[in-house]
Amino acid sequence: MHRSPPDFASRVYGPQRVAAIVATLVEEGITPGHTLSGSGLTEEQLRAPATRISYEQAAIVFRNAVRLAPGPTIAFRAGIRMHLTAYGMYGYGLLSSPTHADLMDFSIKYNRVMGPVAGPVSYACSGGTAVLPYEVLLSSDPQDPLYRFALEFAFAVHLRLGRDLFGPSFGLCALHVRFAEPEDLSAYRTLFGCPVAFGQPRDELRIGSPWVDHPPRLPDSVTHAMVSEMCQQVLADLPRSGGVSSVVRRTLIDHMPWRFPTIEPMASELSIHPRTLRRRLETEGTTYRGILADVRRVLAIEYLRTTRMTTEEIAERLGYSDASNFRHAFVRWTGRSPQDYRAAKA
């Protein structure tokens, strides 16, 4: 199964991966300016929550890292910095997965919302071993140093997320990679401690017992269902993204629950004037109010379907001043009251 990003130019992804590369190279005395050279990004932008980057920019930074790296450990060290908390709502979805199979399904279906440089494209379990074929998105040539760097980074990320989800003893049982065996294997041995097969027909990450039967440490079916719905909304936006509407939706999701801002603070967070934000949204055929209403609608439906929260509790969680305003809004969205909707879905 081959999946490519919608396009390389759209700036719709968070800068977390690039920030991890920059921070790791700073430890080697390499300035952020050198690592970011040619990408159009600044160190200040990497710290701004509303910053969105493109695959094009990520590829430039990763290729700079390949050129600047003083040794073979940079990709591993940068990837292992990527804790679950760097992933926002996607991270909540992983953490709340009720079972390991749910976790794998969620990861494969929605990892693209984070703009991975490489990631799993399928999942199969046989004989107590889970096999996850990987696809590298920044390069298609296994002989390209960028290909190797991106895959090593992604494998280290998977290890870090596994430890955050299951505990510090989590480990992999094998790695298969398409590129040739490097001269120095010490970084592989130190970080992964598992067999690595080079020159293979495909890139794979393998997980063995007991982890294939382990749920994450904080399973919660309600939260998992809610986050899955939100990730589906973001995923649906990606083919036409590149516009500000997708950025606004993602930023609203990062604010939930309770703290949905009005357009003025949202514009400030995006570093543009409110009038400019309104104009750009109009160009894309939408409004800030419409995007906010859609986010609230999706969440409200998910709460009514999967929780026992009262109308008042849902209204508060969605940032309404009182329950009656929420009820009126819900009737506009669905043609039914919250109580009637819940009863029909029972």
CSV table of C-alpha atoms in Angstrom, one decimal:
chain,number,residue,atom,x,y,z
A,1,MET,CA,0.0,0.0,0.0
A,2,HIS,CA,1.7,3.2,-1.1
A,3,ARG,CA,0.5,6.5,0.3
A,4,SER,CA,2.0,9.9,-0.6
A,5,PRO,CA,1.4,13.2,1.0
A,6,PRO,CA,-1.2,15.4,-0.8
A,7,ASP,CA,1.5,17.7,-2.1
A,8,PHE,CA,4.9,18.8,-1.0
A,9,ALA,CA,4.2,22.5,-1.0
A,10,SER,CA,1.2,22.9,1.3
A,11,ARG,CA,2.1,24.2,4.7
A,12,VAL,CA,-0.3,22.2,6.9
A,13,TYR,CA,1.9,20.2,9.2
A,14,GLY,CA,3.3,20.9,12.7
A,15,PRO,CA,7.0,21.7,13.0
A,16,GLN,CA,7.8,19.2,15.8
A,17,ARG,CA,10.1,17.0,13.7
A,18,VAL,CA,12.1,19.9,12.4
A,19,ALA,CA,12.3,21.3,15.9
A,20,ALA,CA,13.7,18.0,17.1
A,21,ILE,CA,16.4,18.0,14.4
A,22,VAL,CA,17.4,21.6,15.2
A,23,ALA,CA,17.6,20.9,19.0
A,24,THR,CA,19.7,17.8,18.4
A,25,LEU,CA,22.2,19.6,16.2
A,26,VAL,CA,22.4,22.5,18.6
A,27,GLU,CA,23.8,20.0,21.1
A,28,GLU,CA,26.6,19.5,18.5
A,29,GLY,CA,27.3,23.2,18.3
A,30,ILE,CA,25.5,23.7,15.0
A,31,THR,CA,23.3,26.8,15.0
A,32,PRO,CA,19.6,26.7,14.1
A,33,GLY,CA,20.3,29.1,11.3
A,34,HIS,CA,22.6,26.6,9.6
A,35,THR,CA,20.1,23.7,10.1
A,36,LEU,CA,17.2,25.7,8.8
A,37,SER,CA,19.1,27.3,5.9
A,38,GLY,CA,17.1,27.4,2.7
A,39,SER,CA,13.8,26.3,4.4
A,40,GLY,CA,12.3,29.8,5.0
A,41,LEU,CA,11.9,28.8,8.7
A,42,THR,CA,13.2,30.6,11.7
A,43,GLU,CA,13.9,29.4,15.2
A,44,GLU,CA,11.1,31.6,16.6
A,45,GLN,CA,8.6,30.0,14.2
A,46,LEU,CA,9.5,26.5,15.5
A,47,ARG,CA,8.3,27.7,19.0
A,48,ALA,CA,5.0,29.2,17.8
A,49,PRO,CA,2.1,26.8,18.2
A,50,ALA,CA,0.4,28.0,15.0
A,51,THR,CA,3.4,27.4,12.7
A,52,ARG,CA,2.7,25.0,9.9
A,53,ILE,CA,5.3,23.7,7.5
A,54,SER,CA,5.4,21.7,4.2
A,55,TYR,CA,7.1,18.5,3.2
A,56,GLU,CA,9.3,20.6,1.0
A,57,GLN,CA,10.6,22.6,4.0
A,58,ALA,CA,11.0,19.4,6.1
A,59,ALA,CA,13.0,17.8,3.3
A,60,ILE,CA,15.3,20.8,3.2
A,61,VAL,CA,16.0,20.7,6.9
A,62,PHE,CA,16.5,16.9,7.0
A,63,ARG,CA,18.9,17.1,4.0
A,64,ASN,CA,20.8,19.9,5.8
A,65,ALA,CA,21.0,17.6,8.9
A,66,VAL,CA,22.5,14.8,6.7
A,67,ARG,CA,25.1,17.2,5.5
A,68,LEU,CA,25.8,18.8,8.9
A,69,ALA,CA,25.6,15.7,11.1
A,70,PRO,CA,29.0,15.1,12.8
A,71,GLY,CA,28.2,11.3,13.2
A,72,PRO,CA,25.8,8.5,12.6
A,73,THR,CA,23.6,9.1,15.7
A,74,ILE,CA,21.8,12.4,14.9
A,75,ALA,CA,18.7,10.8,13.3
A,76,PHE,CA,18.3,8.4,16.2
A,77,ARG,CA,18.8,11.1,18.9
A,78,ALA,CA,16.4,13.5,17.2
A,79,GLY,CA,13.7,10.8,16.8
A,80,ILE,CA,14.0,9.6,20.4
A,81,ARG,CA,13.2,13.2,21.5
A,82,MET,CA,9.7,12.9,20.0
A,83,HIS,CA,7.6,12.2,23.1
A,84,LEU,CA,3.9,11.4,22.9
A,85,THR,CA,3.2,15.0,24.2
A,86,ALA,CA,4.5,16.4,20.9
A,87,TYR,CA,1.6,14.9,19.0
A,88,GLY,CA,-1.4,16.9,20.3
A,89,MET,CA,-4.7,15.2,19.6
A,90,TYR,CA,-3.1,12.4,17.6
A,91,GLY,CA,-1.1,11.5,20.7
A,92,TYR,CA,-4.3,11.4,22.7
A,93,GLY,CA,-5.7,9.0,20.2
A,94,LEU,CA,-2.7,6.7,20.5
A,95,LEU,CA,-2.7,6.8,24.3
A,96,SER,CA,-6.4,6.2,24.7
A,97,SER,CA,-6.5,3.2,22.3
A,98,PRO,CA,-8.5,0.4,24.0
A,99,THR,CA,-6.3,-2.4,22.5
A,100,HIS,CA,-3.0,-2.8,20.7
A,101,ALA,CA,-4.9,-3.6,17.5
A,102,ASP,CA,-6.8,-0.4,17.9
A,103,LEU,CA,-3.6,1.5,18.5
A,104,MET,CA,-2.1,0.1,15.3
A,105,ASP,CA,-5.2,0.8,13.2
A,106,PHE,CA,-5.3,4.4,14.5
A,107,SER,CA,-1.6,4.9,13.8
A,108,ILE,CA,-1.8,3.6,10.3
A,109,LYS,CA,-5.0,5.4,9.4
A,110,TYR,CA,-4.2,8.8,10.9
A,111,ASN,CA,-0.4,9.2,11.1
A,112,ARG,CA,-0.6,11.3,7.9
A,113,VAL,CA,-2.2,14.1,9.9
A,114,MET,CA,1.2,14.7,11.5
A,115,GLY,CA,3.2,14.9,8.3
A,116,PRO,CA,5.5,11.9,8.9
A,117,VAL,CA,8.8,11.7,7.1
A,118,ALA,CA,8.4,7.9,7.1
A,119,GLY,CA,5.7,5.7,8.6
A,120,PRO,CA,3.8,2.4,8.7
A,121,VAL,CA,1.4,1.7,5.9
A,122,SER,CA,0.0,-1.6,7.1
A,123,TYR,CA,-0.1,-4.0,10.0
A,124,ALA,CA,-0.1,-7.8,10.3
A,125,CYS,CA,0.3,-10.1,13.2
A,126,SER,CA,1.4,-13.7,12.9
A,127,GLY,CA,2.9,-16.1,15.4
A,128,GLY,CA,3.1,-13.4,18.1
A,129,THR,CA,5.0,-10.9,16.0
A,130,ALA,CA,3.5,-7.7,14.5
A,131,VAL,CA,5.0,-6.7,11.2
A,132,LEU,CA,4.7,-3.0,10.1
A,133,PRO,CA,6.0,-2.2,6.6
A,134,TYR,CA,7.3,1.4,6.4
A,135,GLU,CA,7.2,3.9,3.6
A,136,VAL,CA,9.7,6.8,3.3
A,137,LEU,CA,8.1,10.0,2.1
A,138,LEU,CA,11.1,12.3,1.7
A,139,SER,CA,13.0,10.1,-0.8
A,140,SER,CA,12.3,7.0,-2.9
A,141,ASP,CA,15.9,6.0,-3.3
A,142,PRO,CA,17.3,3.7,-0.6
A,143,GLN,CA,20.9,4.8,-1.7
A,144,ASP,CA,20.0,8.4,-0.9
A,145,PRO,CA,21.4,9.5,2.5
A,146,LEU,CA,18.2,11.4,3.1
A,147,TYR,CA,16.2,8.1,2.8
A,148,ARG,CA,18.3,6.4,5.4
A,149,PHE,CA,18.2,9.4,7.7
A,150,ALA,CA,14.4,9.8,7.5
A,151,LEU,CA,13.9,6.1,8.2
A,152,GLU,CA,16.2,6.0,11.1
A,153,PHE,CA,14.5,9.0,12.6
A,154,ALA,CA,11.1,7.3,12.1
A,155,PHE,CA,12.2,4.1,13.7
A,156,ALA,CA,13.5,6.0,16.7
A,157,VAL,CA,10.2,7.9,17.0
A,158,HIS,CA,8.3,4.6,17.0
A,159,LEU,CA,10.6,3.3,19.8
A,160,ARG,CA,10.0,6.5,21.9
A,161,LEU,CA,6.2,6.4,21.4
A,162,GLY,CA,6.2,2.7,22.4
A,163,ARG,CA,8.0,3.5,25.6
A,164,ASP,CA,5.7,6.4,26.4
A,165,LEU,CA,2.7,4.2,25.7
A,166,PHE,CA,3.7,0.9,27.3
A,167,GLY,CA,6.6,1.7,29.6
A,168,PRO,CA,10.4,2.0,29.5
A,169,SER,CA,11.0,-1.7,28.9
A,170,PHE,CA,9.2,-1.6,25.5
A,171,GLY,CA,11.4,-2.8,22.7
A,172,LEU,CA,11.4,-3.9,19.1
A,173,CYS,CA,12.3,-7.5,18.0
A,174,ALA,CA,13.7,-6.8,14.5
A,175,LEU,CA,14.2,-4.1,11.9
A,176,HIS,CA,14.5,-4.7,8.1
A,177,VAL,CA,15.8,-1.9,5.8
A,178,ARG,CA,16.3,-1.6,2.1
A,179,PHE,CA,19.6,0.3,2.2
A,180,ALA,CA,23.1,-1.3,2.6
A,181,GLU,CA,24.7,-2.0,5.9
A,182,PRO,CA,26.6,1.0,7.2
A,183,GLU,CA,30.2,0.7,8.5
A,184,ASP,CA,29.2,1.7,12.1
A,185,LEU,CA,26.4,-0.3,13.7
A,186,SER,CA,27.0,0.8,17.2
A,187,ALA,CA,24.0,3.3,17.2
A,188,TYR,CA,21.6,0.5,16.1
A,189,ARG,CA,22.9,-1.8,18.9
A,190,THR,CA,22.8,0.9,21.5
A,191,LEU,CA,19.3,2.2,20.8
A,192,PHE,CA,17.4,-0.8,19.5
A,193,GLY,CA,19.2,-3.8,20.8
A,194,CYS,CA,17.6,-6.0,18.2
A,195,PRO,CA,18.6,-7.7,15.0
A,196,VAL,CA,18.8,-5.4,11.9
A,197,ALA,CA,18.7,-6.9,8.4
A,198,PHE,CA,20.1,-4.7,5.7
A,199,GLY,CA,19.5,-4.8,1.9
A,200,GLN,CA,16.0,-6.2,2.3
A,201,PRO,CA,13.2,-5.9,-0.3
A,202,ARG,CA,11.2,-3.6,2.0
A,203,ASP,CA,11.5,-1.5,5.2
A,204,GLU,CA,9.9,-3.2,8.2
A,205,LEU,CA,9.6,-2.7,11.9
A,206,ARG,CA,8.7,-5.8,14.0
A,207,ILE,CA,7.3,-6.0,17.5
A,208,GLY,CA,7.2,-9.2,19.5
A,209,SER,CA,5.7,-10.5,22.7
A,210,PRO,CA,4.5,-9.4,25.1
A,211,TRP,CA,3.8,-6.0,23.4
A,212,VAL,CA,1.6,-7.2,20.6
A,213,ASP,CA,-1.0,-8.2,23.3
A,214,HIS,CA,-0.5,-5.1,25.4
A,215,PRO,CA,-3.0,-2.2,25.5
A,216,PRO,CA,-1.6,1.3,26.1
A,217,ARG,CA,-1.3,2.3,29.7
A,218,LEU,CA,-4.4,4.7,29.6
A,219,PRO,CA,-7.1,3.1,27.4
A,220,ASP,CA,-10.3,5.1,27.1
A,221,SER,CA,-12.8,4.1,24.4
A,222,VAL,CA,-14.7,7.4,24.7
A,223,THR,CA,-11.7,9.6,24.2
A,224,HIS,CA,-10.4,7.3,21.5
A,225,ALA,CA,-13.6,7.5,19.5
A,226,MET,CA,-13.8,11.3,19.9
A,227,VAL,CA,-10.2,11.8,18.7
A,228,SER,CA,-10.6,9.4,15.8
A,229,GLU,CA,-13.5,11.6,14.6
A,230,MET,CA,-11.5,14.7,14.8
A,231,CYS,CA,-8.5,13.1,13.0
A,232,GLN,CA,-10.9,12.0,10.3
A,233,GLN,CA,-12.0,15.6,9.8
A,234,VAL,CA,-8.4,16.8,9.5
A,235,LEU,CA,-7.5,13.9,7.2
A,236,ALA,CA,-10.4,14.8,5.0
A,237,ASP,CA,-9.0,18.3,4.7
A,238,LEU,CA,-5.6,17.3,3.6
A,239,PRO,CA,-6.1,16.7,-0.1
A,240,ARG,CA,-7.3,20.3,-0.5
A,241,SER,CA,-5.2,21.8,2.3
A,242,GLY,CA,-2.6,24.4,2.0
A,243,GLY,CA,-5.1,27.0,2.9
A,244,VAL,CA,-5.6,28.7,6.2
A,245,SER,CA,-8.9,26.9,6.9
A,246,SER,CA,-7.1,23.7,7.6
A,247,VAL,CA,-4.7,25.5,9.9
A,248,VAL,CA,-7.6,27.1,11.8
A,249,ARG,CA,-9.3,23.7,12.2
A,250,ARG,CA,-6.1,22.1,13.6
A,251,THR,CA,-5.5,25.0,15.9
A,252,LEU,CA,-9.0,24.8,17.3
A,253,ILE,CA,-8.6,21.1,17.9
A,254,ASP,CA,-5.4,21.8,19.8
A,255,HIS,CA,-7.3,24.2,22.0
A,256,MET,CA,-10.0,21.7,23.0
A,257,PRO,CA,-11.8,21.3,25.4
A,258,TRP,CA,-13.3,24.5,26.8
A,259,ARG,CA,-10.9,27.0,25.3
A,260,PHE,CA,-12.1,27.8,21.8
A,261,PRO,CA,-10.9,31.3,21.0
A,262,THR,CA,-12.7,34.0,19.1
A,263,ILE,CA,-11.3,35.1,15.7
A,264,GLU,CA,-9.2,37.9,17.2
A,265,PRO,CA,-7.0,35.8,19.5
A,266,MET,CA,-6.9,33.1,16.8
A,267,ALA,CA,-5.6,35.6,14.3
A,268,SER,CA,-3.0,36.7,16.8
A,269,GLU,CA,-1.9,33.1,17.3
A,270,LEU,CA,-1.5,32.8,13.6
A,271,SER,CA,0.4,36.1,13.4
A,272,ILE,CA,-2.0,37.7,11.0
A,273,HIS,CA,-4.6,40.5,11.2
A,274,PRO,CA,-8.2,39.4,11.9
A,275,ARG,CA,-9.3,41.1,8.6
A,276,THR,CA,-6.7,39.1,6.7
A,277,LEU,CA,-7.9,35.9,8.3
A,278,ARG,CA,-11.5,36.6,7.4
A,279,ARG,CA,-10.5,37.5,3.8
A,280,ARG,CA,-8.5,34.3,3.4
A,281,LEU,CA,-11.2,32.1,4.8
A,282,GLU,CA,-13.8,33.8,2.5
A,283,THR,CA,-11.5,33.0,-0.4
A,284,GLU,CA,-11.6,29.4,0.6
A,285,GLY,CA,-15.4,29.5,0.8
A,286,THR,CA,-15.7,29.3,4.6
A,287,THR,CA,-15.8,31.5,7.7
A,288,TYR,CA,-14.2,31.2,11.2
A,289,ARG,CA,-17.6,30.8,12.7
A,290,GLY,CA,-18.4,28.0,10.3
A,291,ILE,CA,-15.2,26.1,11.1
A,292,LEU,CA,-15.8,26.5,14.8
A,293,ALA,CA,-19.4,25.3,14.4
A,294,ASP,CA,-18.2,22.3,12.5
A,295,VAL,CA,-15.6,21.3,15.1
A,296,ARG,CA,-18.3,21.7,17.9
A,297,ARG,CA,-20.8,19.7,15.9
A,298,VAL,CA,-18.5,16.8,15.4
A,299,LEU,CA,-17.5,16.8,19.1
A,300,ALA,CA,-21.1,17.2,20.3
A,301,ILE,CA,-22.3,14.2,18.2
A,302,GLU,CA,-19.4,12.1,19.5
A,303,TYR,CA,-20.1,13.0,23.1
A,304,LEU,CA,-23.8,12.2,22.7
A,305,ARG,CA,-23.0,8.9,21.0
A,306,THR,CA,-20.2,7.6,23.3
A,307,THR,CA,-20.7,9.3,26.7
A,308,ARG,CA,-23.3,9.8,29.4
A,309,MET,CA,-22.5,13.5,29.8
A,310,THR,CA,-25.5,15.7,30.3
A,311,THR,CA,-26.4,18.4,27.9
A,312,GLU,CA,-25.1,21.0,30.4
A,313,GLU,CA,-21.7,19.2,30.7
A,314,ILE,CA,-21.4,18.9,26.9
A,315,ALA,CA,-22.3,22.6,26.5
A,316,GLU,CA,-19.6,23.6,29.0
A,317,ARG,CA,-17.0,21.4,27.4
A,318,LEU,CA,-17.7,22.9,24.0
A,319,GLY,CA,-17.3,26.5,25.4
A,320,TYR,CA,-21.0,27.6,25.3
A,321,SER,CA,-22.1,30.1,28.0
A,322,ASP,CA,-25.2,28.1,28.7
A,323,ALA,CA,-26.9,24.9,27.7
A,324,SER,CA,-29.8,26.6,25.9
A,325,ASN,CA,-27.3,28.1,23.3
A,326,PHE,CA,-25.9,24.7,22.7
A,327,ARG,CA,-29.3,23.2,22.3
A,328,HIS,CA,-30.3,25.8,19.7
A,329,ALA,CA,-27.0,25.2,17.8
A,330,PHE,CA,-27.4,21.5,17.8
A,331,VAL,CA,-31.0,21.7,16.4
A,332,ARG,CA,-29.5,23.9,13.6
A,333,TRP,CA,-26.9,21.3,12.8
A,334,THR,CA,-29.0,18.2,13.0
A,335,GLY,CA,-32.6,19.1,13.0
A,336,ARG,CA,-33.0,17.4,16.4
A,337,SER,CA,-32.5,18.3,20.0
A,338,PRO,CA,-29.5,16.7,21.8
A,339,GLN,CA,-31.9,14.5,23.8
A,340,ASP,CA,-33.7,13.3,20.7
A,341,TYR,CA,-30.5,12.6,18.9
A,342,ARG,CA,-29.1,10.5,21.8
A,343,ALA,CA,-32.4,8.6,22.1
A,344,ALA,CA,-32.4,7.8,18.4
A,345,LYS,CA,-28.8,6.5,18.6
A,346,ALA,CA,-29.3,4.4,21.7
